Tab-separated table of C-alpha atoms in Angstrom:
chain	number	residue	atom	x	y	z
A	1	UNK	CA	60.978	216.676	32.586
A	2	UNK	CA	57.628	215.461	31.209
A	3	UNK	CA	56.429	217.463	28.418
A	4	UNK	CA	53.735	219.924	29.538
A	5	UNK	CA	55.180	220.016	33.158
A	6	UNK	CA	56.132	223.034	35.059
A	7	UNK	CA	59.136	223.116	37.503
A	8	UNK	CA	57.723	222.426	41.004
A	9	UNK	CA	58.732	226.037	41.957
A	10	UNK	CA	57.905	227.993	38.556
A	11	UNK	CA	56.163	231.339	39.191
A	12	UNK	CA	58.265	231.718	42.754
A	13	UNK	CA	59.689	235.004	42.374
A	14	UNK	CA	63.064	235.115	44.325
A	15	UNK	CA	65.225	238.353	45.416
A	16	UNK	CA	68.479	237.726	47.063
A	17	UNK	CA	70.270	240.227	49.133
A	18	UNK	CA	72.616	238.099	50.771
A	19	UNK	CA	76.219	237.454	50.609
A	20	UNK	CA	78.636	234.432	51.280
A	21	UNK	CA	77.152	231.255	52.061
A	22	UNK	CA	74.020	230.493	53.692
A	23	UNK	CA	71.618	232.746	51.940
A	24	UNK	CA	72.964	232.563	48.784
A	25	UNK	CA	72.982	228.645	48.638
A	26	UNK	CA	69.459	228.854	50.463
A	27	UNK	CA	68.548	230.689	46.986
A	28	UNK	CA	70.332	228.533	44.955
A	29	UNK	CA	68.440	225.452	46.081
A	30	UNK	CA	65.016	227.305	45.086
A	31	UNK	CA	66.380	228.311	41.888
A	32	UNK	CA	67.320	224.173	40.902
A	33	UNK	CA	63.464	223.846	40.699
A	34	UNK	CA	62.895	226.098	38.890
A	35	UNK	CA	62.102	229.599	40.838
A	36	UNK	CA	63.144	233.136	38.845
A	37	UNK	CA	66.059	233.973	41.570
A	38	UNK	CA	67.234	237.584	41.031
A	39	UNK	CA	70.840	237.955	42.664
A	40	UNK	CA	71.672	241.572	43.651
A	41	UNK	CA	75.305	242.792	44.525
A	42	UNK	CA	76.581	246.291	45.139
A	43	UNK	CA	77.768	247.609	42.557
A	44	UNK	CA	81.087	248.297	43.250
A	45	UNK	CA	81.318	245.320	46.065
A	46	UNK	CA	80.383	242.389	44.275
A	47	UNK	CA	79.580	239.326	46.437
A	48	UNK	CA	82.225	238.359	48.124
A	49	UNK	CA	82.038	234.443	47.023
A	50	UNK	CA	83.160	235.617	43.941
A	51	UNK	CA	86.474	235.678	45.423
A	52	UNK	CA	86.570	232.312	47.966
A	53	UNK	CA	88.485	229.184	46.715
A	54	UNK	CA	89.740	228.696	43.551
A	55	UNK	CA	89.635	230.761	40.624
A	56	UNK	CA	90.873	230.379	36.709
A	57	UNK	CA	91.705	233.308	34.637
A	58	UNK	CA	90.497	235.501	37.318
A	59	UNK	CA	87.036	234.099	37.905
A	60	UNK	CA	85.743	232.410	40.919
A	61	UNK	CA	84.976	228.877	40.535
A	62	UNK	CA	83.173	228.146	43.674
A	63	UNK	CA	80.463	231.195	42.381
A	64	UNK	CA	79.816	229.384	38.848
A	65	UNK	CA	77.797	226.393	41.472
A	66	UNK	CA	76.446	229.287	44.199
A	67	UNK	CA	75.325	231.388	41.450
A	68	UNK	CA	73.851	229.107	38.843
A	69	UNK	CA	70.108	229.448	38.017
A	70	UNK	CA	70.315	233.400	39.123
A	71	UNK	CA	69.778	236.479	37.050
A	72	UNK	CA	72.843	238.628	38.526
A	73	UNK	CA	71.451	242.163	38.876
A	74	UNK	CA	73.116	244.950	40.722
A	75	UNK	CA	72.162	247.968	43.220
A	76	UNK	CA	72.757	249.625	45.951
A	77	UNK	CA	70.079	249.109	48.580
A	78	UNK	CA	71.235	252.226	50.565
A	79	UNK	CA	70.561	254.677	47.768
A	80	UNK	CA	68.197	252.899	45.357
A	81	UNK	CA	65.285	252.418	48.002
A	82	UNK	CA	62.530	253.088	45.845
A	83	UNK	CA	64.038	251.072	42.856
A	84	UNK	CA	64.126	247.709	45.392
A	85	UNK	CA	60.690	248.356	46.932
A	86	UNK	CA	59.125	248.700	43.316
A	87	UNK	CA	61.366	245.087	42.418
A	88	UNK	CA	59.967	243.618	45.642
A	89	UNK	CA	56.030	243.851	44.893
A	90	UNK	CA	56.337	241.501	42.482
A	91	UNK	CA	58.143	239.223	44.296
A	92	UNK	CA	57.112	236.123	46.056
A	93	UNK	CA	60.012	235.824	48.758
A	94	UNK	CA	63.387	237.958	49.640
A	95	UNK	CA	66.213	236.515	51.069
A	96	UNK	CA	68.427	238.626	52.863
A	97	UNK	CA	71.572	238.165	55.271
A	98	UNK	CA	72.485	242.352	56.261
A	99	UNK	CA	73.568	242.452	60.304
A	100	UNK	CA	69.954	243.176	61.861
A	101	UNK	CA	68.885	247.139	61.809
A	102	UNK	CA	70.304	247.407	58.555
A	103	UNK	CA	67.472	247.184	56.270
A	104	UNK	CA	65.539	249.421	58.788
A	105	UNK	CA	68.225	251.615	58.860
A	106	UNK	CA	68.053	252.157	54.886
A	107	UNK	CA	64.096	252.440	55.136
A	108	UNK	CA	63.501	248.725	53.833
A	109	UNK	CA	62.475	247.095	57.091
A	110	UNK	CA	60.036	244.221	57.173
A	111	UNK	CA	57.388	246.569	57.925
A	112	UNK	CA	58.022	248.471	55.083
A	113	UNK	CA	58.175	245.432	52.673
A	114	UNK	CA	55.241	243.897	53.587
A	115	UNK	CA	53.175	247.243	53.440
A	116	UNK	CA	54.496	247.050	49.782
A	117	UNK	CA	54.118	243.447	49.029
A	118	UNK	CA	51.539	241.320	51.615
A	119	UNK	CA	52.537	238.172	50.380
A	120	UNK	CA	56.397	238.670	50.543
A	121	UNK	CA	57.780	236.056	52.693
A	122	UNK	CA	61.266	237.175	54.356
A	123	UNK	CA	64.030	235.316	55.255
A	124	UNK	CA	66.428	236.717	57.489
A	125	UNK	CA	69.567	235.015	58.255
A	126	UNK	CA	71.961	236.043	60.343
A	127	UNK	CA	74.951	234.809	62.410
A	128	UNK	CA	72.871	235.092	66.091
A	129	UNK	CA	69.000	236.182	64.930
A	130	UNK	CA	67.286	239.260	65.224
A	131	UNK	CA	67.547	239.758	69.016
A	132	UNK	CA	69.757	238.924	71.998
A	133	UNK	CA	72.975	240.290	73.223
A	134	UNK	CA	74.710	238.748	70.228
A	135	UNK	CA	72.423	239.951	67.627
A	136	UNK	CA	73.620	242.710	66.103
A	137	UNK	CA	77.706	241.479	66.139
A	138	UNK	CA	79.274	240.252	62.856
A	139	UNK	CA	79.819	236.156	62.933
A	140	UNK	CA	80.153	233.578	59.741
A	141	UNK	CA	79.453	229.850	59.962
A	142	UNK	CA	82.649	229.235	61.960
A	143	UNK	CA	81.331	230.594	64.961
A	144	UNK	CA	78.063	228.480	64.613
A	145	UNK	CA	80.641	225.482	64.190
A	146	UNK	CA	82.251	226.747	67.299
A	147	UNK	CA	79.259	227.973	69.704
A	148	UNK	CA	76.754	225.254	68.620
A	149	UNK	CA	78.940	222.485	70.084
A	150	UNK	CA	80.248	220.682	66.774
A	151	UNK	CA	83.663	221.925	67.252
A	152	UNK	CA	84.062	220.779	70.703
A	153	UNK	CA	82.959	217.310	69.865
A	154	UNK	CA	85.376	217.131	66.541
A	155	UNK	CA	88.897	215.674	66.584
A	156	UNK	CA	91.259	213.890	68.132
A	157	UNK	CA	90.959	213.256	72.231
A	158	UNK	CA	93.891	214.514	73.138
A	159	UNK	CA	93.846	217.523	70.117
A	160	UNK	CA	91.830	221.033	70.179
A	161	UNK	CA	88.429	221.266	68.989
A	162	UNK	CA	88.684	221.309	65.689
A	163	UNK	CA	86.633	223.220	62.946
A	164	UNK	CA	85.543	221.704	59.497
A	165	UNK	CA	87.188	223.107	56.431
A	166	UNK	CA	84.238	224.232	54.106
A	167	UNK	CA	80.899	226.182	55.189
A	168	UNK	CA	79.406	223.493	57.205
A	169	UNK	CA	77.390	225.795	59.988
A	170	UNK	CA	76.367	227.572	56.240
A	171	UNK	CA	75.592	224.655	54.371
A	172	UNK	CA	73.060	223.646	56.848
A	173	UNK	CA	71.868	226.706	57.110
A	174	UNK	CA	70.698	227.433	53.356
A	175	UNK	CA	68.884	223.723	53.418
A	176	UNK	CA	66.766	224.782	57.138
A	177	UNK	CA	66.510	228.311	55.276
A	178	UNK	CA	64.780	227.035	52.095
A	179	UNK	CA	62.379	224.337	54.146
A	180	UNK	CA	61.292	227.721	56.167
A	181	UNK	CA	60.708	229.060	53.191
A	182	UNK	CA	58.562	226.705	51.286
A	183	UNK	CA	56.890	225.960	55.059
A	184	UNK	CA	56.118	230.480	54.657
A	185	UNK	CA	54.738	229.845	51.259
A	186	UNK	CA	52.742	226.951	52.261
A	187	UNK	CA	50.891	228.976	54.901
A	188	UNK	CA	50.668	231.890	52.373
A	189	UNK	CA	48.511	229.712	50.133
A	190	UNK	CA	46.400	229.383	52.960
A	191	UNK	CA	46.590	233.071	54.915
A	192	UNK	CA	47.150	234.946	51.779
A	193	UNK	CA	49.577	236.748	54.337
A	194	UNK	CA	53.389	236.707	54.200
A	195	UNK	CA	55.709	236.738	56.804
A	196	UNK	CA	59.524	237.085	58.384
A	197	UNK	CA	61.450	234.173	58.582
A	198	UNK	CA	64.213	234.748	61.626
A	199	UNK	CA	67.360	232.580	60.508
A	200	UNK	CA	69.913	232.419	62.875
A	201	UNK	CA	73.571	230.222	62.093
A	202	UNK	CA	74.004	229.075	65.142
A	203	UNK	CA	70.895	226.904	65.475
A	204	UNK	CA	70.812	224.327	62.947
A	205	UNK	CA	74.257	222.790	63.150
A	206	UNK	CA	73.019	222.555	66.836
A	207	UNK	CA	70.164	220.358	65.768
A	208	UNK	CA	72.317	218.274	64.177
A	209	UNK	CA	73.863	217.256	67.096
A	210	UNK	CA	71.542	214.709	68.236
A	211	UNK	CA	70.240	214.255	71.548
A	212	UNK	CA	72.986	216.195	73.240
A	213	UNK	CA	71.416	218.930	75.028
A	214	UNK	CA	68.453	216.173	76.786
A	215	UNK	CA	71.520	214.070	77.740
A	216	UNK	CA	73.173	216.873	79.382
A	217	UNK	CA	69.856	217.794	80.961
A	218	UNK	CA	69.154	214.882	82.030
A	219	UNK	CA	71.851	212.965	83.401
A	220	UNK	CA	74.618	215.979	82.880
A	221	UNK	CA	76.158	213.899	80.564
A	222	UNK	CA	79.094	216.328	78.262
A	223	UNK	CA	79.752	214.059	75.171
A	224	UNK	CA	84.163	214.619	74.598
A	225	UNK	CA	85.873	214.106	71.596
A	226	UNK	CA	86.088	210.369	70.619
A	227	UNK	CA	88.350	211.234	67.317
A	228	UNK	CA	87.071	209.139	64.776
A	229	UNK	CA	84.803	207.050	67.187
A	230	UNK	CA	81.162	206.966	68.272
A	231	UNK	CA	79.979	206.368	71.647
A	232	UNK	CA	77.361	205.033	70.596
A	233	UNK	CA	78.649	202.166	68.335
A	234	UNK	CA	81.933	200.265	67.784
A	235	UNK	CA	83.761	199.515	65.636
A	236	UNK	CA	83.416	202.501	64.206
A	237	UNK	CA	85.937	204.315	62.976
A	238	UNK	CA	88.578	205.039	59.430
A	239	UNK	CA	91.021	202.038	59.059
A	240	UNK	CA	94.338	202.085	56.196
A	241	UNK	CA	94.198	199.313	54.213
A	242	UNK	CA	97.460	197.550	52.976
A	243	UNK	CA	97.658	200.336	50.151
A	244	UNK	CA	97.671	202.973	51.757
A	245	UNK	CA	93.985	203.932	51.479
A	246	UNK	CA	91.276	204.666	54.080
A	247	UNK	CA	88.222	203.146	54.709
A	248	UNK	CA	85.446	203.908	56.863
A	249	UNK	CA	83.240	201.274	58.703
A	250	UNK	CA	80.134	201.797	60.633
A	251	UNK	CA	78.245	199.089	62.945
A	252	UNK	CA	75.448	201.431	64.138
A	253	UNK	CA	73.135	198.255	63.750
A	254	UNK	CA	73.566	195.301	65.859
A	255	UNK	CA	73.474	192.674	62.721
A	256	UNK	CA	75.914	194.717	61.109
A	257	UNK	CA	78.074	194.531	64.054
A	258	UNK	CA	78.065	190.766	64.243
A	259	UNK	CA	78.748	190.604	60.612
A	260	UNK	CA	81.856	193.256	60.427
A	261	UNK	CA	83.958	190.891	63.638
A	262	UNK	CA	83.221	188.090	61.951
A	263	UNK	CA	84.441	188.491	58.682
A	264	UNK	CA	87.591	189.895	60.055
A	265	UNK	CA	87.910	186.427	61.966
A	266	UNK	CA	86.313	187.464	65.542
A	267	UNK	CA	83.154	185.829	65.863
A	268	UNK	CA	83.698	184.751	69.335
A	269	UNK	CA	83.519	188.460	70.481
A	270	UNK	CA	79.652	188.204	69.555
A	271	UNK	CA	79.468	185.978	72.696
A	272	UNK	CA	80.550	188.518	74.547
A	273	UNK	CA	78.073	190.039	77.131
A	274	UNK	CA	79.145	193.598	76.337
A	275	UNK	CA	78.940	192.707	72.579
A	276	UNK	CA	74.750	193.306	72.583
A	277	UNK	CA	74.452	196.857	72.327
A	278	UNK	CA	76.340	199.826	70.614
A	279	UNK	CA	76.708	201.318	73.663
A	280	UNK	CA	78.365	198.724	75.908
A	281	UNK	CA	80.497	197.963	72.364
A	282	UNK	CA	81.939	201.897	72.220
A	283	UNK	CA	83.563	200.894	75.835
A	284	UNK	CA	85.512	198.074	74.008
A	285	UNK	CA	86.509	200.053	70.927
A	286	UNK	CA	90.312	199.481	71.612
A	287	UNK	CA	89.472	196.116	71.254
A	288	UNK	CA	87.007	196.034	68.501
A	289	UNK	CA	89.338	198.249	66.480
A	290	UNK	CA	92.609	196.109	66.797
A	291	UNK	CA	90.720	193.054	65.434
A	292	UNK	CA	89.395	195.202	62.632
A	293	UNK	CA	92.198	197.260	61.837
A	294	UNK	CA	94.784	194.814	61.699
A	295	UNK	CA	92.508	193.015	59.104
A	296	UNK	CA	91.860	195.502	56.872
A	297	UNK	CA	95.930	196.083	57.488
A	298	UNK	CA	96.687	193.155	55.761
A	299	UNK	CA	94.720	193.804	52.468
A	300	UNK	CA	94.151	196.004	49.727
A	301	UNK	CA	91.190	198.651	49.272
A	302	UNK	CA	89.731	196.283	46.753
A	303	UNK	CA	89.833	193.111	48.399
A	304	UNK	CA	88.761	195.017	51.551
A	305	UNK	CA	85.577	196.375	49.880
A	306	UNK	CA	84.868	192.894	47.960
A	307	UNK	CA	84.997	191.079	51.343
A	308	UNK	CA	82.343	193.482	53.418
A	309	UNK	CA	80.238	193.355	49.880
A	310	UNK	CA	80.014	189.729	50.348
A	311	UNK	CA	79.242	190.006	53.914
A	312	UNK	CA	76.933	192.213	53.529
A	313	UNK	CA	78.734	194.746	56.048
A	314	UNK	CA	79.297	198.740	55.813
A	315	UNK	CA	82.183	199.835	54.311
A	316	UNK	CA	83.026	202.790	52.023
A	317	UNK	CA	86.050	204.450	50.990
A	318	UNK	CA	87.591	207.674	51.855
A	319	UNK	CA	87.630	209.849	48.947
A	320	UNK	CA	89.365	213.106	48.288
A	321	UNK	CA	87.824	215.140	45.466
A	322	UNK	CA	89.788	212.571	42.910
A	323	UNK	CA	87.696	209.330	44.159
A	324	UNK	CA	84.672	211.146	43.930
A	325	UNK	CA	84.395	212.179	40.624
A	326	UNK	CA	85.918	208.402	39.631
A	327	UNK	CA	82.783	206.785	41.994
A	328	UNK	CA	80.878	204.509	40.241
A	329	UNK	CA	78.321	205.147	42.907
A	330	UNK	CA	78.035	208.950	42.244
A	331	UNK	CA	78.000	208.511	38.633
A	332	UNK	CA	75.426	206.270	38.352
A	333	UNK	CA	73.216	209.353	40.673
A	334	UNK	CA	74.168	211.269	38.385
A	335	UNK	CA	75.729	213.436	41.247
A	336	UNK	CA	78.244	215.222	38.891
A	337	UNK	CA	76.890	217.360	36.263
A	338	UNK	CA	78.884	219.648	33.147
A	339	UNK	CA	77.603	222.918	32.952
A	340	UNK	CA	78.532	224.876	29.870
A	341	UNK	CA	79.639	227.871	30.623
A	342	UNK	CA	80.629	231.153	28.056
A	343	UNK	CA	82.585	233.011	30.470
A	344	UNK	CA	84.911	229.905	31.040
A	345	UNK	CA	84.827	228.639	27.620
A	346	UNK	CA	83.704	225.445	27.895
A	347	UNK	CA	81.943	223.000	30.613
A	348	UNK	CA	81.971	223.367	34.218
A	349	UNK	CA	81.702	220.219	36.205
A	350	UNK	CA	79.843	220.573	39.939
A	351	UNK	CA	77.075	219.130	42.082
A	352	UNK	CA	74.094	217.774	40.703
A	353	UNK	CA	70.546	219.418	42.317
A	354	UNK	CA	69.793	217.842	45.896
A	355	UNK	CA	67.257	215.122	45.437
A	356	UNK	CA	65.617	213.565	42.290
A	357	UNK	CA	61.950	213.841	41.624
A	358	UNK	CA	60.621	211.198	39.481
A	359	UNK	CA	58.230	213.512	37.562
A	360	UNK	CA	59.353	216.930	37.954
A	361	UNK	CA	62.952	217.030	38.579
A	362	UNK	CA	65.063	219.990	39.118
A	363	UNK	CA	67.576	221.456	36.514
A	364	UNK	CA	70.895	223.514	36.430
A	365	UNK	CA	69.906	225.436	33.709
A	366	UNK	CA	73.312	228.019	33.576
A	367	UNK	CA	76.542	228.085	35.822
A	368	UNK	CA	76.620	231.776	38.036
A	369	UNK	CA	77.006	234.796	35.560
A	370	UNK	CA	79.575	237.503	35.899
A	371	UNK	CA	78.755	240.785	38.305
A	372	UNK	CA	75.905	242.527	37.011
A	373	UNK	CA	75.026	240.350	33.912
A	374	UNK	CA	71.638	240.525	33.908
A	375	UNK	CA	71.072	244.122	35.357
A	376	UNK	CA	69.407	245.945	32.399
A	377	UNK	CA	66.693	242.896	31.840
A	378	UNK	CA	65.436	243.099	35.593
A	379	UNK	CA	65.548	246.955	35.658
A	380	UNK	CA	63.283	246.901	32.705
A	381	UNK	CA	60.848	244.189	34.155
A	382	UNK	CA	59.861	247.025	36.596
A	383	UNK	CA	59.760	249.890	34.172
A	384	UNK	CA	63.146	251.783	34.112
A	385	UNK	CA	63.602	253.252	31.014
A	386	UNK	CA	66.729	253.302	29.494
A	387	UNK	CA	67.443	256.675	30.297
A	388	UNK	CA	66.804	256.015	33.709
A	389	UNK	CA	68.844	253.208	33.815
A	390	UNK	CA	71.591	255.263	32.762
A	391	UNK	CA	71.322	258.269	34.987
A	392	UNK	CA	71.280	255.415	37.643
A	393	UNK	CA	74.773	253.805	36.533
A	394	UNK	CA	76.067	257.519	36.398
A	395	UNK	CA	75.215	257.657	39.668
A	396	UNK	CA	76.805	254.536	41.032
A	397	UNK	CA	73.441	253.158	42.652
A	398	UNK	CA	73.414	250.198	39.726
């Protein structure tokens, strides 16, 4: 970063309350530019991410990328009220993922907050918002995957819907969650005024979907599941090469179309009056994926991806975790980062921040910190003594 240059988000004061996935990473996208995130886990129920995917010598690897750039503070919300509420009026924004009525149960409703801190935005996330018949019943990212329509559209034609493997519904989630927030902030620089941010799971996977719902309305058009295929395009679809890799190729552009059959020694389908538009071409993907396929059959990954170089056509490989970190593509992004890390011992390779700014670009300044690292140095920010401190460990409410 330029010398003299702040972090876009420096002086954004950050409380987490949230668990899992979408909160937490909502947080953890703040914290790459820079905002002070304070993490806060129960005492004696540390975030359960701690515990999801793989671990080494009993700590949770997936946790050293969803906690980096956090202090790691803990409490218990339900009996240290008055310790959070003094925490929170120096805060800028608190994100929070507790079923709705929860807070308010505990005395730390929005009302509350904001009589403490105005310009506190609030970011609520939850499975189904903060009203309707669903709102108050428990439900993770896989239900968004399942109720917002992704599922039902995913896998093979003649398979079940079919759910991704990592936090998609969540994933989406934290990135909608911290636009919201920066959107609150923005108007609080106007209003002076914050505000409550209602999150709810199930809605921005369903965004993501496209034009589905207007199709439906309109023409009552239900989109099935096309496997690998678009209806929209073709070919489109993941072919083996000679091998025994994958590749994936997409024509969702007419020129690119033209080019892909006629490298693979099909030009006269071009003529074709079907061939003019992605739509009429998804009716001939049997076709249009013989001709390819059995191309790409014939050759290896490399010659495959020299030929559609040279043609100017899209191709890319289908990488498991191995091709990525070996992608000369991602490494010249600088996608792939090495933390160093004291509770590992050494460096901790994960993803890079999200975007890069060409003056002020974000940083992953420390991997996440074990349960309660930092507890004592944000207790004592907002004037518990020592003594207090203690009396409140003896107590179990840090």
């Amino acid at each position: 970063m330029p010398a003299g240059r702040a972090a876009p988000l420096a002086g954004i004061r950050v409380v987490e309350a949230a668990t899992l996935f979408a909160g937490p990473l909502a947080a953890t996208f703040l914290g790459d530019f820079g905002a002070d995130v304070t993490k806060i886990e129960h005492p004696a129920r540390p975030d359960a991410a701690r515990g999801h995917g793989a671990s080494k010598d009993g700590v949770g690897l997936w946790f050293k990328t969803l906690g980096r750039n956090k202090r790691l503070a803990t409490l218990d919300l339900s009996r240290g009220r008055d310790v959070f509420l003094e925490l929170i009026r120096e805060q800028d924004v608190l994100v929070e993922n507790f079923r709705p009525g929860t807070l308010e149960r505990w005395g730390l409703g929005p009302d509350v907050l904001l009589e403490a801190n105005p310009r506190l935005v609030i970011a609520r996330v939850t499975a189904f918002g903060q009203v309707g018949p669903w709102s108050s019943r428990p439900g993770f990212g896989s239900l968004a995957e399942a109720m917002s329509g992704f599922a039902a559209v995913t896998g093979e034609p003649d398979g079940p819907p079919t759910l991704p493997p990592f936090g998609l519904a969540d994933g989406i989630t934290a990135l909608a969650t911290a636009y919201a927030v920066l959107v609150a902030l923005r108007e609080r620089d106007r209003s002076g005024q914050g505000q409550v941010i209602d999150m709810a799971i199930i809605e921005p996977i369903l965004m993501m979907l496209g034009g589905q719902i207007t199709a439906y309305q309109q023409t009552g058009y239900v989109q099935p599941r096309l496997g690998n295929r678009s209806s929209n395009n073709a070919p489109r679809n993941v072919y083996q090469t000679s091998d025994g890799r994958w590749v994936a190729v997409s024509t969702s552009s007419q020129s690119i179309a033209e080019r892909v059959v006629t490298l693979v020694g099909r030009p006269d389908l071009v003529a074709q009056p079907w061939f003019g538009t992605g739509r009429e071409r998804a009716q001939h993907a049997d076709e249009l994926d013989e001709a390819v396929g059995s191309w790409i059959g014939e050759r290896s990954l490399d010659e495959v991806m020299l030929a559609f170089e040279k043609a100017e056509a899209a191709v890319g490989p289908v990488h498991d975790i191995r091709g990525i970190v070996e992608d000369p593509q991602y490494a010249a992004l600088g996608t792939i980062v090495e933390v160093d890390d004291e509770e590992l011992g050494g460096p901790v390779a994960m993803q890079n921040v999200l975007f890069r700014l060409s003056d002020t670009p974000g940083q992953i300044r420390w991997a996440g910190r074990p349960h309660g690292a930092d507890t004592d140095a944000v207790l004592a920010e907002i004037g518990i003594t020592p003594e207090q401190l203690a009396a409140l460990r003896e107590s179990g409410v840090v």
